[in-house]
Coordinates of C-alpha atoms and ligand atoms in Angstrom, one line a residue:
X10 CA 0.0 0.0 0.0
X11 CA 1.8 2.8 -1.1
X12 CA 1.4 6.4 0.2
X13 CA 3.1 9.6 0.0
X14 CA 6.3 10.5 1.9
X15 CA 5.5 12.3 5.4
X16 CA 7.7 14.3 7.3
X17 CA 6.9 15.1 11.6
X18 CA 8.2 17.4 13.6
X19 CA 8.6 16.3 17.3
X20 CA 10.9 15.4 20.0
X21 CA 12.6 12.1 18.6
X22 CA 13.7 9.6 20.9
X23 CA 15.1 5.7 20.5
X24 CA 17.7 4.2 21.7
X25 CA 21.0 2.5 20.0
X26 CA 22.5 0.7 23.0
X27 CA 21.5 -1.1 26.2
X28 CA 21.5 2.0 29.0
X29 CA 22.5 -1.1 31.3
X30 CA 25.5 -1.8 29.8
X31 CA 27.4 1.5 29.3
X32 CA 29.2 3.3 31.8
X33 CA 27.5 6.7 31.1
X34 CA 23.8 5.2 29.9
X35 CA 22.7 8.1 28.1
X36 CA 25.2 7.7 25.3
X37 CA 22.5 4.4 24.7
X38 CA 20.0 6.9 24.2
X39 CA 19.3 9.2 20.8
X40 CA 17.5 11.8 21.6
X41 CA 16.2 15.2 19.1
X42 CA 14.7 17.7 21.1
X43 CA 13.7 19.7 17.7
X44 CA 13.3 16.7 15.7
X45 CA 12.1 15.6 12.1
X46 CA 11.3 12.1 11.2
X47 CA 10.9 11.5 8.0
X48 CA 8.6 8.1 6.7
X49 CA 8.9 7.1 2.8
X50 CA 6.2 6.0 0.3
X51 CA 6.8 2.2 1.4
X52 CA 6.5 3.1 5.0
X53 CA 9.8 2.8 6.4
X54 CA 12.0 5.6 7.9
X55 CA 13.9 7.5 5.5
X56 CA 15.6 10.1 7.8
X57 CA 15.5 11.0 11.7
X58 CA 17.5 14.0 13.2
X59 CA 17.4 17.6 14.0
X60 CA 14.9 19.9 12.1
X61 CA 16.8 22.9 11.7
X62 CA 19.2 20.7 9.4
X63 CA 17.3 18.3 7.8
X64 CA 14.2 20.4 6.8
X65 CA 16.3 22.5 4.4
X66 CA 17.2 19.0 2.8
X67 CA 13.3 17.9 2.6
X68 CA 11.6 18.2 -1.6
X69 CA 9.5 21.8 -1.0
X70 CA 6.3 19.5 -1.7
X71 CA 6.9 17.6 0.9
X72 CA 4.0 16.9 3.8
X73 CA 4.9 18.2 7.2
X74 CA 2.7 17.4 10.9
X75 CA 3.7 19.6 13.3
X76 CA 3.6 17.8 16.5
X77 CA 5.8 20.6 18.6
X78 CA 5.8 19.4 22.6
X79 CA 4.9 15.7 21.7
X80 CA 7.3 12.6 21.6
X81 CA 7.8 10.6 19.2
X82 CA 9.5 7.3 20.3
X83 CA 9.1 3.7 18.4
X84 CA 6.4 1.8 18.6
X85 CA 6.3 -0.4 21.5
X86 CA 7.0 -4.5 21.4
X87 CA 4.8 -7.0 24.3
X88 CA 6.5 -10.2 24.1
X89 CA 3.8 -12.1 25.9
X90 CA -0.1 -12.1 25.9
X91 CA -2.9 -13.8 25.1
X92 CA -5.5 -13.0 22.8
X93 CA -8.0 -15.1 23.9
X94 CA -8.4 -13.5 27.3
X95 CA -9.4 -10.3 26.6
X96 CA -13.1 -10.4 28.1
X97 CA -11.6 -12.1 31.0
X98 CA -9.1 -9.3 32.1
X99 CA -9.2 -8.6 35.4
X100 CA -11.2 -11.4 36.8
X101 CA -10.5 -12.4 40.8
X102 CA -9.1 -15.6 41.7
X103 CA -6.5 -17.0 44.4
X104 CA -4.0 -18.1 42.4
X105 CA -2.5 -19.0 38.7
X106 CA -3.7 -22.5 38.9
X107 CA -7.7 -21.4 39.9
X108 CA -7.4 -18.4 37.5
X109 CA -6.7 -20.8 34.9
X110 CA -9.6 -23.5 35.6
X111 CA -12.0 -20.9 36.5
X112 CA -12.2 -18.0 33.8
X113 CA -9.6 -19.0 31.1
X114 CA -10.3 -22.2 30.1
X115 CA -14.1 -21.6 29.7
X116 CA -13.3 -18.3 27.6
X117 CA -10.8 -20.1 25.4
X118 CA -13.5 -22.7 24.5
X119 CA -15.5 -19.9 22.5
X120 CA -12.5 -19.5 20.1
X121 CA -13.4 -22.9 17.9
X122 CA -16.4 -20.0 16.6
X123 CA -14.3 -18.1 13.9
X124 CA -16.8 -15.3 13.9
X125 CA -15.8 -14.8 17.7
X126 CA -12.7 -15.5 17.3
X127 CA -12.0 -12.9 14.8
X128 CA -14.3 -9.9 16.7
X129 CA -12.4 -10.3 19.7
X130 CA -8.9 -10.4 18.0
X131 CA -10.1 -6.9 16.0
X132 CA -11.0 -5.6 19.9
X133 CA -7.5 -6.7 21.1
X134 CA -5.2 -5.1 18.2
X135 CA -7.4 -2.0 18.7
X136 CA -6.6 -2.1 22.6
X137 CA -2.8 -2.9 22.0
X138 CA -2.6 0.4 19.4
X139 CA -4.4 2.4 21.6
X140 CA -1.7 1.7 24.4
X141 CA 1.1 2.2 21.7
X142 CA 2.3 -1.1 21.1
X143 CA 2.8 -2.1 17.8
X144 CA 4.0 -5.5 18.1
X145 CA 2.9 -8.3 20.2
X146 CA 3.7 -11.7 20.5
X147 CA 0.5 -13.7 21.1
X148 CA -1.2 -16.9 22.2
X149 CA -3.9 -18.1 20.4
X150 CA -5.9 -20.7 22.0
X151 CA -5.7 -24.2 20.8
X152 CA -8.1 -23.8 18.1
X153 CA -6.2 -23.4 14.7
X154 CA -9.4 -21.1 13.6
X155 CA -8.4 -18.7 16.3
X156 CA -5.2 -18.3 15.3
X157 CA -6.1 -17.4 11.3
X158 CA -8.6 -15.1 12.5
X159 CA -5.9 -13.4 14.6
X160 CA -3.5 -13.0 11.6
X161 CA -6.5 -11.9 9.5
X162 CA -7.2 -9.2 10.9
X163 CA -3.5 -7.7 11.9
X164 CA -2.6 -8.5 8.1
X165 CA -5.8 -6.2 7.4
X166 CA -4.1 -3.9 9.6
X167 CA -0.8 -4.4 8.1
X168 CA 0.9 -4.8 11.6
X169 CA 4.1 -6.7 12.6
X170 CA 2.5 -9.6 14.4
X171 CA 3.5 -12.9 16.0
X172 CA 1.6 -15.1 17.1
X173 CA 0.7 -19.1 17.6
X174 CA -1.7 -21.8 18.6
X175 CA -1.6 -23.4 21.4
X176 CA -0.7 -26.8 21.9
X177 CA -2.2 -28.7 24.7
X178 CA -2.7 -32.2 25.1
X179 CA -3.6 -33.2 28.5
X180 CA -4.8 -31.6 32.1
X181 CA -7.3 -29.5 30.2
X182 CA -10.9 -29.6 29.6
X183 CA -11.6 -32.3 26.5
X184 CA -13.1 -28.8 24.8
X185 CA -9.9 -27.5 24.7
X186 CA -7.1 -30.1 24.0
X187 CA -5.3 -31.5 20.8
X188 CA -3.6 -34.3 20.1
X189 CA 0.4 -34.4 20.2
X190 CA -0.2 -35.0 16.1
X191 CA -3.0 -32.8 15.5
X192 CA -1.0 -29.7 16.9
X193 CA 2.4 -30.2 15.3
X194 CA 0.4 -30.7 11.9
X195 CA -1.8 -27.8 12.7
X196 CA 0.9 -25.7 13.7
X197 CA 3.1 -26.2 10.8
X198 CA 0.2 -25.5 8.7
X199 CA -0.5 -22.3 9.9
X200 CA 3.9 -21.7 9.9
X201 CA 3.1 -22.2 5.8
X202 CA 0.4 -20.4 5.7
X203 CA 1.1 -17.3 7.7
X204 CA 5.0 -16.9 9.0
X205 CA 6.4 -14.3 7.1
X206 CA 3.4 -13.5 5.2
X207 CA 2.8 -10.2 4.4
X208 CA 4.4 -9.0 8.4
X209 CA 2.5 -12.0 10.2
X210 CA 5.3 -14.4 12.1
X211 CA 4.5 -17.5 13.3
X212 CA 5.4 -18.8 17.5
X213 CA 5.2 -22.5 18.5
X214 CA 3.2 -22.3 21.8
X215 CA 3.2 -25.2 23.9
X216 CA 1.0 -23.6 26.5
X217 CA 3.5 -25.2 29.7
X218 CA 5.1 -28.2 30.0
X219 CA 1.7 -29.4 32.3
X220 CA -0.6 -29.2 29.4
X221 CA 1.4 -31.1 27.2
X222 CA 2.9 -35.1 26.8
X223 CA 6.2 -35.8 26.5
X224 CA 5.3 -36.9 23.1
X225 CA 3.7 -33.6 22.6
X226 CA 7.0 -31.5 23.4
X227 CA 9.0 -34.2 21.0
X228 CA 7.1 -32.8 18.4
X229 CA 7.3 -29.2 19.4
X230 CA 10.9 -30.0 19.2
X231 CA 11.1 -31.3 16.1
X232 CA 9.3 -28.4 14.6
X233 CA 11.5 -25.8 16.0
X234 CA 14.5 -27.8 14.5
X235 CA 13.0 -27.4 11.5
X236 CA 11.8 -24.2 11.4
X237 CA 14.8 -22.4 13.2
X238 CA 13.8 -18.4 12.1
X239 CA 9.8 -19.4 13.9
X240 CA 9.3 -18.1 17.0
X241 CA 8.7 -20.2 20.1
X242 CA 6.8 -19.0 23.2
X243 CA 5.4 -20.8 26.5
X244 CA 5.6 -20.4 30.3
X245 CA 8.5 -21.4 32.9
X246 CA 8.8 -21.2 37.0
X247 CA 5.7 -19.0 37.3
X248 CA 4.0 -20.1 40.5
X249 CA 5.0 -22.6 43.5
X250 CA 2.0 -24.9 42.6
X251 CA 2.6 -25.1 39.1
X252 CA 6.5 -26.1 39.6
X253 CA 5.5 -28.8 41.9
X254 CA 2.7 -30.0 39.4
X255 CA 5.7 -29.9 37.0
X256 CA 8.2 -31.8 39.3
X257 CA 5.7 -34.8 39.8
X258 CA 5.0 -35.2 36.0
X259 CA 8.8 -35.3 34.8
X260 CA 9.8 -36.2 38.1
X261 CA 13.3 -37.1 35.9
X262 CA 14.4 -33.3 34.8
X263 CA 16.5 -31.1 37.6
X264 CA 13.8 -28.4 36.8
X265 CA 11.1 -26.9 35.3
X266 CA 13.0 -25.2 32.9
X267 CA 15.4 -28.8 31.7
X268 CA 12.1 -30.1 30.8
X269 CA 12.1 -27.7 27.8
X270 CA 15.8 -28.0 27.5
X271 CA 15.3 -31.9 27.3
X272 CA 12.9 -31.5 24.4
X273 CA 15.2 -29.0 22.2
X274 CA 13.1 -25.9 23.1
X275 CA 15.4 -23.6 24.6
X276 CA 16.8 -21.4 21.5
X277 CA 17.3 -18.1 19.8
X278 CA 13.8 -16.6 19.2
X279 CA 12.3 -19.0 22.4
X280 CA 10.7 -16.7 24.8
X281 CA 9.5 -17.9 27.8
X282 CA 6.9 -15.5 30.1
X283 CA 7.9 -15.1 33.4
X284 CA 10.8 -16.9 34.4
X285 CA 10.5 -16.0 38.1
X286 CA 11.6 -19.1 40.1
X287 CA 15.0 -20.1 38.4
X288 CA 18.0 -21.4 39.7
X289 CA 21.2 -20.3 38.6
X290 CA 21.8 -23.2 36.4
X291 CA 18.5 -22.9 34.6
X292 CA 20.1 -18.7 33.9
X293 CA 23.1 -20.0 32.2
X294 CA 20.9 -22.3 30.1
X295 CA 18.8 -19.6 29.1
X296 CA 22.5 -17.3 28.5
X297 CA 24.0 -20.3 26.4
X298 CA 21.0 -20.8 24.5
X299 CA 19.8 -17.8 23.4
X300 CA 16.7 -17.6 25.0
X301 CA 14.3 -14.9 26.2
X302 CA 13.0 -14.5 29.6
X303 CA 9.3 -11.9 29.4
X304 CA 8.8 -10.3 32.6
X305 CA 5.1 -10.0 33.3
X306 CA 4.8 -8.2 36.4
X307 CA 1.2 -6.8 36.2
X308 CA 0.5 -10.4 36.1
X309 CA 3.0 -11.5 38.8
X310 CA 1.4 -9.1 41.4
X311 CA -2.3 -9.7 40.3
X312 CA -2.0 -13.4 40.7
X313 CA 0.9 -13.1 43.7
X314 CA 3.2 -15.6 41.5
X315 CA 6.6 -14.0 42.5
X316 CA 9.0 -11.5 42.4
X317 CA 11.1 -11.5 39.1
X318 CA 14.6 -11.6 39.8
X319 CA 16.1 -8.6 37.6
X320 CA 19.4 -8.8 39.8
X321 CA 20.3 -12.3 38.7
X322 CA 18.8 -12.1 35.6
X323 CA 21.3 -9.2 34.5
X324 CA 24.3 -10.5 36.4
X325 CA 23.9 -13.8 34.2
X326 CA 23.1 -11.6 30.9
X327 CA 19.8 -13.4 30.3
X328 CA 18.3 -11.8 27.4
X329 CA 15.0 -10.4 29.0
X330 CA 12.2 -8.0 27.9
X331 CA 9.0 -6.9 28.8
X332 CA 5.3 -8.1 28.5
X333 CA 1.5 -7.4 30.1
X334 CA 0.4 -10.7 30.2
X335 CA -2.8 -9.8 29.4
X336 CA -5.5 -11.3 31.0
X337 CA -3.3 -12.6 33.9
X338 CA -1.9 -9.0 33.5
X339 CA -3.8 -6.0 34.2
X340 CA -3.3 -3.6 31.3
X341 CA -2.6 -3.5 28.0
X342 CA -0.2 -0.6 28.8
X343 CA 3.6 -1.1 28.5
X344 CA 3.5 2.0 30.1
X345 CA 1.6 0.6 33.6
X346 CA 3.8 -2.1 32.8
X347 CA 6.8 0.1 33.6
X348 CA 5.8 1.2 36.6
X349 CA 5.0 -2.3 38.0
X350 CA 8.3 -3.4 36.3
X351 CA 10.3 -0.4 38.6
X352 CA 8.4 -1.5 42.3
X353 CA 8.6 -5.4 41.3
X354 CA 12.4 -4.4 40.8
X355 CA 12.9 -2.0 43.8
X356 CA 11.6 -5.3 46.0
X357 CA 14.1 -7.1 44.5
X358 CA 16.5 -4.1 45.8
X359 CA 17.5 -3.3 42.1
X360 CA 17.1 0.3 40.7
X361 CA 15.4 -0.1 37.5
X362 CA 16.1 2.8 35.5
X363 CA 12.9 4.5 33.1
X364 CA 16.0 4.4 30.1
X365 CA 16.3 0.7 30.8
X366 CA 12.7 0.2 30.5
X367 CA 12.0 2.4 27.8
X368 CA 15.0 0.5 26.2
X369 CA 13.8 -2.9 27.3
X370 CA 9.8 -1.9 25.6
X371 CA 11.1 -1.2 22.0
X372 CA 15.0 -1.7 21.1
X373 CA 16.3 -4.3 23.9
X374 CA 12.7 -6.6 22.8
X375 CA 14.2 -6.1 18.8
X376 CA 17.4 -7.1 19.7
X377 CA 16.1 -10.2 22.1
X378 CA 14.0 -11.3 18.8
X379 CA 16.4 -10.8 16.1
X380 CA 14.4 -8.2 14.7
X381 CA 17.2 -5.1 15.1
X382 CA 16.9 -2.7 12.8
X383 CA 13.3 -3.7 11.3
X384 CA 11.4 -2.8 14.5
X385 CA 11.6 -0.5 17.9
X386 CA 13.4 2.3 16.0
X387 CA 13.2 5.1 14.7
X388 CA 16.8 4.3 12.2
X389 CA 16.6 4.9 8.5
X390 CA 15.5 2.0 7.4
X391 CA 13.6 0.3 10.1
X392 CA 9.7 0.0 9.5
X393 CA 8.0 2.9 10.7
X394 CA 6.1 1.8 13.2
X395 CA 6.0 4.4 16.0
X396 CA 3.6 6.0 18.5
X397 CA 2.8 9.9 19.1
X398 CA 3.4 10.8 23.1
X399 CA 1.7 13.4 25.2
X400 CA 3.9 13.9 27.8
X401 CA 1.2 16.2 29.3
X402 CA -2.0 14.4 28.9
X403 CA -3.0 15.0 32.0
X404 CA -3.6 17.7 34.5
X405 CA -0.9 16.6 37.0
X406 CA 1.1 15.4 34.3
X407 CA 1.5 19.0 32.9
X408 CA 2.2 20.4 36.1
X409 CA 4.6 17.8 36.8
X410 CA 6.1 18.3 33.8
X411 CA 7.4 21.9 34.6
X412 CA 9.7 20.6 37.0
X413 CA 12.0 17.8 35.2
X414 CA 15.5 18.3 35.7
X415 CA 16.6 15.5 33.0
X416 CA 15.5 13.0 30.1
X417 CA 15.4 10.3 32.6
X418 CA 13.0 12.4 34.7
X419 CA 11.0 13.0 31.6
X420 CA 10.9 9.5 30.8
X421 CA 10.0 8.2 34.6
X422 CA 7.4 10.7 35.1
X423 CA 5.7 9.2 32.1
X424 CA 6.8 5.4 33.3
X425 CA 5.3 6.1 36.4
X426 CA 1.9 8.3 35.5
X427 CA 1.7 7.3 31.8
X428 CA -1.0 5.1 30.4
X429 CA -3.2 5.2 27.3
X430 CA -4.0 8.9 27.6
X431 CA -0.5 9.9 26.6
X432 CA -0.7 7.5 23.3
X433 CA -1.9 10.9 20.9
X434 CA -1.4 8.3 18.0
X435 CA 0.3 4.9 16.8
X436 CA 1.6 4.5 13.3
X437 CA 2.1 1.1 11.7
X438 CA 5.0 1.0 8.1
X439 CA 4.0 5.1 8.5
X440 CA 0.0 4.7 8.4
X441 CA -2.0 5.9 11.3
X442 CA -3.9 3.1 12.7
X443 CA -4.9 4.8 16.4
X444 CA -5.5 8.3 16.9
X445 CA -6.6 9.6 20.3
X446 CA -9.9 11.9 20.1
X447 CA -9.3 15.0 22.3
Ligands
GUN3 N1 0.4 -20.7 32.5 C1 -0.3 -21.5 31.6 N2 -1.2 -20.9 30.9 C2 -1.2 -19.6 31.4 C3 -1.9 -18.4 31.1 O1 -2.8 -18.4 30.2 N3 -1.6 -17.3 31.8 C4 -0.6 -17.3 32.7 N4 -0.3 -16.1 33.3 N5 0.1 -18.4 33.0 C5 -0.2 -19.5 32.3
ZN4 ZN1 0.8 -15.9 29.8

């Protein structure tokens, strides 16, 4: 879909290094305070710097938004929710385990109907780009029909997408469960049909290793030997109940986590949401391997799973990133994220800074899925995906904002106070697909 070249004029911010990482962390951060981002007829970022220079540059024909005292950061990545759960966000319950039996399985059921299927997953991507997130990796439910309707309607949207259906093959409601054979041939269907297609990817998702055979895993294994650039996404070490469940079925493995190992899933492009209760050999698995630990802590304080360890996961370089969790987690907002992210972290007597987070919500989660450069960006030649920020949307906001002393203020004011009211607009390969009404 071709449009006409646009140019913006706004702050500019995105980041080119890990804050964590560097001695003086704002040389991670790029940052135009009088900026000008310029987005090309195939909707990827042609230019991004400083508008007293590059507007002489720009053809005299060429369209200009002025969006002076706004921010304009790239887009923003959750690497773990569920689709599905939408209508079931926010719901009471004591615990992971009762959460799961009492609201999620029933809801999942209704996503065999294609025509539900497809209305909630249009509600869901419309949540997700109000919030400013632009790219998601999501569960399905088990039903293959869920998952086409989900890449339907976010290749309708032309969005950068990934997402998978669930395999589950045991511990379930009959409603809801496959067969180890059905969901690897249903799976790599939908990996021919959909990864890579238009910007749809594909993720293997094995729920957890309770709602799946051994057999089950095998073949999950196999697939993601076969299909080594697919995503892969599931849950580890979440709660204390599930780990023991875990420990009696493969009472063989050292851990939760060496059952996946055991079946070939831990891998580049293998996220695993939450991660909480590791051990220090399961870290350097996930460090040798290349795989993703999603920190959910919305989700981790609603259900009381645990406290994510950001101190050991940094010290053992665990590639890590952020996520809502939705419906176990209580926004759609990366933003609200944040702010749990900063008090789960300050429990865990680690100061989690807002460039780390702001870092971790759009570069660090391109870089943990090999996607640097094509997302969470603003870099010629990175898609233009990118949101619109009010860092005054609100009445205490404003006044706040009068007295920041520094970019990191700035950027943990909005951490801390920010939710969808600061998301002015989203803008997927430079087309607007959310635009706050004032
Ligand atoms: N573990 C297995 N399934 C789920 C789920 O849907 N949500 C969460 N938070 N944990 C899970
Ligand atoms: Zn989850």
């Amino acid at each position: 879909s071709l449009h006409s070249a646009c140019a913006y004029r706004a702050q500019l911010l995105y980041f080119v290094a890990d804050p964590a990482t560097l001695e003086d962390p704002s040389d991670a951060v790029r940052y135009h305070s009088d900026g000008l981002l310029l987005v090309n007829e195939q909707g990827q970022i042609q230019a991004c710097g400083d508008w007293p220079e590059l507007s002489r540059t720009l053809p005299a024909d060429t369209q200009t938004v002025d969006l002076s005292g706004k921010i304009i950061m790239p887009g923003m990545i959750d690497t773990h929710l569920h689709f599905p759960q939408t209508d079931i966000i926010a719901s009471p319950s004591s615990g992971l385990l009762p959460w799961l039996e009492t609201y999620t399985f029933p809801a999942e059921g209704r996503f065999g109907d294609s025509e539900h299927a497809r209305e909630v997953a249009g509600v869901f991507l419309d949540e997700l780009l109000r919030n400013g997130t632009t790219t998601a990796l999501v569960y399905g439910s088990v039903h293959r029909q869920s998952v086409d309707a989900f890449f339907e309607e976010s290749h309708e949207r032309n969005l950068r997408m990934i997402a998978g259906k669930v395999m589950m093959d045991r511990n379930c409601p009959d409603y809801l469960q496959d067969t180890a054979e059905s969901g690897a041939r249903d799976s790599e269907d939908l990996i021919k049909r959909w990864h890579g297609k238009g910007r749809q990817l594909y993720a293997l998702t094995p729920r957890f290793a309770p709602t799946s055979t051994p057999e089950q895993l095998a073949a999950c294994g196999e697939l993601a030997r076969a299909y080594p650039d697919v995503f892969l996404q599931t849950h580890v070490a979440e709660n204390k109940d599930e780990i023991k469940w875990v420990n009696e079925l493969f009472p063989k493995n050292r851990s939760y986590l060496d059952v996946y190992d055991s079946f070939g899933l831990l891998r580049p492009r293998a996220i695993y949401g939450h991660s909480i209760w590791l051990d220090e050999q399961d870290r350097a698995r996930m460090h040798d391997t290349g795989s993703i630990a999603a920190h959910c802590p919305t989700s981790n304080l609603f259900l009381a799973s645990g406290v994510f360890d950001f101190q050991a996961i940094r010290q053992s370089k665990v590639l890590h990133t952020l996520a809502t969790d939705v419906g176990g987690g209580t926004s759609f907002s990366m933003l609200r994220t944040m702010n749990e992210a900063h008090k789960v972290a300050r429990l865990n007597s680690y100061h989690l800074t807002a460039a780390s987070m702001f870092y971790m919500a759009t570069e660090g989660a391109a870089r943990a899925l090999d996607m640097q450069g094509q997302i969470g960006t603003l870099a010629p030649g990175a898609e233009a995906d990118f949101i619109v920020m009010d860092p005054k949307a609100t009445p205490l906001m404003e006044r706040r904002s009068t007295m920041l002393n520094s970019l990191e203020e700035q950027l943990f004011m909005l951490a801390v106070l920010g939710d969808d009211r600061c998301i002015q607009a989203s803008y997927s390969a430079g087309r607007c697909v959310h635009q706050r009404d004032h």
